Amino acid sequence: MVEVRAAGPDAWADVAAVMGERGDPARCFCQYFRLRGQQWDAATRDTNRRDLRNQVRKDDVPPGVLAYDGRTPVGWCAVGPRSSYPRVVASPNWRTDHKDAWVITCFVVPVGHRRQGLAGELALGAVEFARSQGAAVVEGCAVDISTASRTSSADLYRGPLSVFLTAGFAEISRTNDRWVLVRKHL
């Protein structure tokens, strides 16, 4: 049984363990949507790691949720108010009439824990966390994997469309075949 809970001040070691030492999560540390243009260009693995560590340890509202299998952290989902993600606010893929929506921006499930339904558990946990913080709407920019012959695991960081639909989200719009704005009213 997987438990999903907010990544609060004491959870940094678990967040770091999920992000790992290699690959996109270990470079980005879920800062891509928080930075734009030159800020992102100037960011390094170390500054991104430091920034997420500070967000986990110091922000009034944790920047995401963690999935645990017993005591072992096995997944991460970044979720927060739309206004905390400047790249989301500026992106045509995230055009919305719900400016106060919360957004799910990233999923990280380490190798060895994939294909076990963790992304779905994380999505549900992120929705419940957003609800507990007073959110009325949660959105995501899902990846429709049915439109490509093959999708790498690195391209799934936004979450597969099927995960969102199973979690009760509805398709709102598409800016192309792959990117699908989804929404769930709470």
CSV table of C-alpha atoms in Angstrom, one decimal:
chain,number,residue,atom,x,y,z
A,1,MET,CA,0.0,0.0,0.0
A,2,VAL,CA,1.4,3.3,-1.1
A,3,GLU,CA,1.0,6.4,1.1
A,4,VAL,CA,1.2,9.9,-0.5
A,5,ARG,CA,1.9,12.9,1.7
A,6,ALA,CA,3.1,16.5,1.5
A,7,ALA,CA,6.8,17.0,1.1
A,8,GLY,CA,7.2,19.3,4.2
A,9,PRO,CA,10.3,20.6,6.0
A,10,ASP,CA,11.5,17.2,7.2
A,11,ALA,CA,11.2,15.5,3.8
A,12,TRP,CA,14.2,16.9,2.0
A,13,ALA,CA,16.3,13.7,2.2
A,14,ASP,CA,13.4,11.8,0.7
A,15,VAL,CA,12.9,14.3,-2.1
A,16,ALA,CA,16.6,14.1,-2.9
A,17,ALA,CA,16.5,10.3,-2.9
A,18,VAL,CA,13.7,10.3,-5.4
A,19,MET,CA,15.4,12.8,-7.7
A,20,GLY,CA,18.5,10.7,-7.6
A,21,GLU,CA,22.0,11.6,-8.9
A,22,ARG,CA,21.5,11.0,-12.7
A,23,GLY,CA,19.1,12.0,-15.4
A,24,ASP,CA,16.7,14.9,-15.9
A,25,PRO,CA,15.2,15.0,-12.3
A,26,ALA,CA,18.7,15.3,-10.8
A,27,ARG,CA,19.5,18.3,-13.1
A,28,CYS,CA,16.1,20.1,-13.0
A,29,PHE,CA,14.9,19.4,-9.4
A,30,CYS,CA,11.5,20.6,-10.6
A,31,GLN,CA,12.7,24.2,-11.2
A,32,TYR,CA,12.0,24.3,-15.0
A,33,PHE,CA,8.4,25.7,-14.6
A,34,ARG,CA,9.6,28.0,-11.8
A,35,LEU,CA,12.2,29.8,-14.0
A,36,ARG,CA,12.0,31.4,-17.4
A,37,GLY,CA,14.4,32.5,-20.1
A,38,GLN,CA,17.7,33.7,-18.8
A,39,GLN,CA,17.0,32.5,-15.3
A,40,TRP,CA,16.6,28.9,-16.6
A,41,ASP,CA,19.6,29.3,-18.9
A,42,ALA,CA,21.8,30.4,-15.9
A,43,ALA,CA,20.5,27.7,-13.6
A,44,THR,CA,22.8,24.8,-12.7
A,45,ARG,CA,22.2,21.4,-11.2
A,46,ASP,CA,23.5,22.8,-7.9
A,47,THR,CA,21.3,26.0,-7.9
A,48,ASN,CA,18.2,23.9,-8.9
A,49,ARG,CA,18.9,21.5,-6.0
A,50,ARG,CA,19.5,24.3,-3.6
A,51,ASP,CA,16.2,26.0,-4.7
A,52,LEU,CA,14.1,22.9,-4.3
A,53,ARG,CA,15.7,22.1,-1.0
A,54,ASN,CA,14.8,25.7,0.2
A,55,GLN,CA,11.2,25.3,-1.1
A,56,VAL,CA,10.8,22.0,0.7
A,57,ARG,CA,12.3,23.2,4.0
A,58,LYS,CA,11.2,26.8,4.1
A,59,ASP,CA,8.1,27.5,2.0
A,60,ASP,CA,4.8,27.9,3.9
A,61,VAL,CA,3.2,25.4,1.4
A,62,PRO,CA,5.2,22.4,0.4
A,63,PRO,CA,6.1,22.3,-3.3
A,64,GLY,CA,4.8,18.8,-3.9
A,65,VAL,CA,3.9,15.4,-2.6
A,66,LEU,CA,5.9,12.2,-2.1
A,67,ALA,CA,4.8,8.6,-2.4
A,68,TYR,CA,6.1,6.1,0.1
A,69,ASP,CA,6.2,2.3,0.0
A,70,GLY,CA,6.5,1.7,3.7
A,71,ARG,CA,9.4,4.0,4.7
A,72,THR,CA,10.9,4.1,1.2
A,73,PRO,CA,10.2,7.2,-0.9
A,74,VAL,CA,9.2,5.9,-4.4
A,75,GLY,CA,7.8,9.0,-6.2
A,76,TRP,CA,7.4,12.7,-6.4
A,77,CYS,CA,4.8,15.0,-7.8
A,78,ALA,CA,5.2,18.8,-8.0
A,79,VAL,CA,2.0,20.7,-7.3
A,80,GLY,CA,1.3,24.2,-6.3
A,81,PRO,CA,-0.6,27.4,-7.1
A,82,ARG,CA,-0.3,28.4,-10.8
A,83,SER,CA,1.1,31.7,-9.7
A,84,SER,CA,4.2,30.0,-8.4
A,85,TYR,CA,5.2,28.8,-11.8
A,86,PRO,CA,6.1,31.7,-14.2
A,87,ARG,CA,6.8,29.4,-17.1
A,88,VAL,CA,3.3,27.9,-16.7
A,89,VAL,CA,1.7,31.3,-16.6
A,90,ALA,CA,3.4,32.3,-19.9
A,91,SER,CA,3.0,29.0,-21.7
A,92,PRO,CA,0.4,28.6,-24.5
A,93,ASN,CA,0.1,24.9,-23.5
A,94,TRP,CA,-1.3,26.0,-20.2
A,95,ARG,CA,-3.8,28.7,-21.3
A,96,THR,CA,-6.7,28.7,-18.9
A,97,ASP,CA,-9.6,30.7,-17.6
A,98,HIS,CA,-8.8,29.6,-14.1
A,99,LYS,CA,-6.0,31.9,-13.1
A,100,ASP,CA,-6.2,30.7,-9.5
A,101,ALA,CA,-5.9,27.0,-10.4
A,102,TRP,CA,-3.3,24.8,-8.8
A,103,VAL,CA,-1.2,22.9,-11.3
A,104,ILE,CA,0.6,19.6,-11.4
A,105,THR,CA,3.8,20.1,-13.3
A,106,CYS,CA,6.1,17.1,-12.8
A,107,PHE,CA,6.2,13.5,-11.8
A,108,VAL,CA,9.3,11.6,-10.9
A,109,VAL,CA,9.2,7.8,-10.3
A,110,PRO,CA,12.7,6.3,-10.1
A,111,VAL,CA,13.7,3.3,-12.2
A,112,GLY,CA,12.6,0.1,-10.3
A,113,HIS,CA,9.4,1.6,-9.2
A,114,ARG,CA,7.8,2.4,-12.6
A,115,ARG,CA,4.8,0.7,-14.1
A,116,GLN,CA,3.3,0.1,-10.7
A,117,GLY,CA,0.6,2.8,-10.8
A,118,LEU,CA,2.6,5.3,-8.7
A,119,ALA,CA,1.9,8.2,-11.1
A,120,GLY,CA,-1.8,7.6,-10.5
A,121,GLU,CA,-1.4,7.5,-6.8
A,122,LEU,CA,0.7,10.7,-6.9
A,123,ALA,CA,-1.9,12.5,-9.0
A,124,LEU,CA,-4.6,11.6,-6.5
A,125,GLY,CA,-2.4,12.6,-3.6
A,126,ALA,CA,-1.5,15.9,-5.3
A,127,VAL,CA,-5.3,16.6,-5.8
A,128,GLU,CA,-6.0,15.9,-2.1
A,129,PHE,CA,-3.1,18.1,-1.0
A,130,ALA,CA,-4.3,20.9,-3.2
A,131,ARG,CA,-7.8,20.5,-1.8
A,132,SER,CA,-6.4,20.6,1.8
A,133,GLN,CA,-4.8,24.0,0.9
A,134,GLY,CA,-8.1,25.4,-0.4
A,135,ALA,CA,-7.7,24.9,-4.1
A,136,ALA,CA,-10.9,24.8,-6.1
A,137,VAL,CA,-9.4,23.6,-9.4
A,138,VAL,CA,-6.3,21.6,-10.3
A,139,GLU,CA,-4.9,21.5,-13.9
A,140,GLY,CA,-2.1,19.7,-15.7
A,141,CYS,CA,-0.5,19.6,-19.1
A,142,ALA,CA,-0.6,15.9,-19.9
A,143,VAL,CA,1.2,13.9,-22.5
A,144,ASP,CA,-1.0,12.0,-24.9
A,145,ILE,CA,1.2,9.0,-25.6
A,146,SER,CA,-1.3,7.5,-28.1
A,147,THR,CA,-0.2,10.1,-30.7
A,148,ALA,CA,3.4,8.9,-30.9
A,149,SER,CA,4.9,5.5,-31.8
A,150,ARG,CA,7.2,5.7,-28.8
A,151,THR,CA,7.5,8.0,-25.8
A,152,SER,CA,10.6,7.9,-23.7
A,153,SER,CA,10.3,7.9,-19.9
A,154,ALA,CA,12.0,11.3,-19.9
A,155,ASP,CA,9.2,12.8,-21.9
A,156,LEU,CA,6.6,11.6,-19.4
A,157,TYR,CA,7.6,14.0,-16.6
A,158,ARG,CA,4.3,16.0,-17.1
A,159,GLY,CA,2.3,12.8,-16.7
A,160,PRO,CA,0.5,10.6,-19.2
A,161,LEU,CA,-3.0,11.7,-20.2
A,162,SER,CA,-4.4,8.3,-19.0
A,163,VAL,CA,-3.1,9.0,-15.5
A,164,PHE,CA,-5.0,12.3,-15.3
A,165,LEU,CA,-8.2,10.9,-16.9
A,166,THR,CA,-8.2,8.0,-14.4
A,167,ALA,CA,-7.8,10.5,-11.5
A,168,GLY,CA,-11.0,12.3,-12.7
A,169,PHE,CA,-9.5,15.1,-14.8
A,170,ALA,CA,-11.3,16.2,-18.0
A,171,GLU,CA,-9.6,17.2,-21.2
A,172,ILE,CA,-10.0,21.0,-21.8
A,173,SER,CA,-7.9,21.8,-24.8
A,174,ARG,CA,-4.9,20.8,-27.0
A,175,THR,CA,-2.3,23.0,-28.4
A,176,ASN,CA,-0.9,20.1,-30.5
A,177,ASP,CA,-1.4,16.3,-30.7
A,178,ARG,CA,0.8,15.6,-27.6
A,179,TRP,CA,0.0,18.4,-25.1
A,180,VAL,CA,-3.4,18.2,-23.4
A,181,LEU,CA,-4.6,20.7,-20.8
A,182,VAL,CA,-6.6,18.8,-18.3
A,183,ARG,CA,-8.7,20.0,-15.3
A,184,LYS,CA,-10.3,18.7,-12.2
A,185,HIS,CA,-12.8,20.8,-10.2
A,186,LEU,CA,-12.6,20.0,-6.5
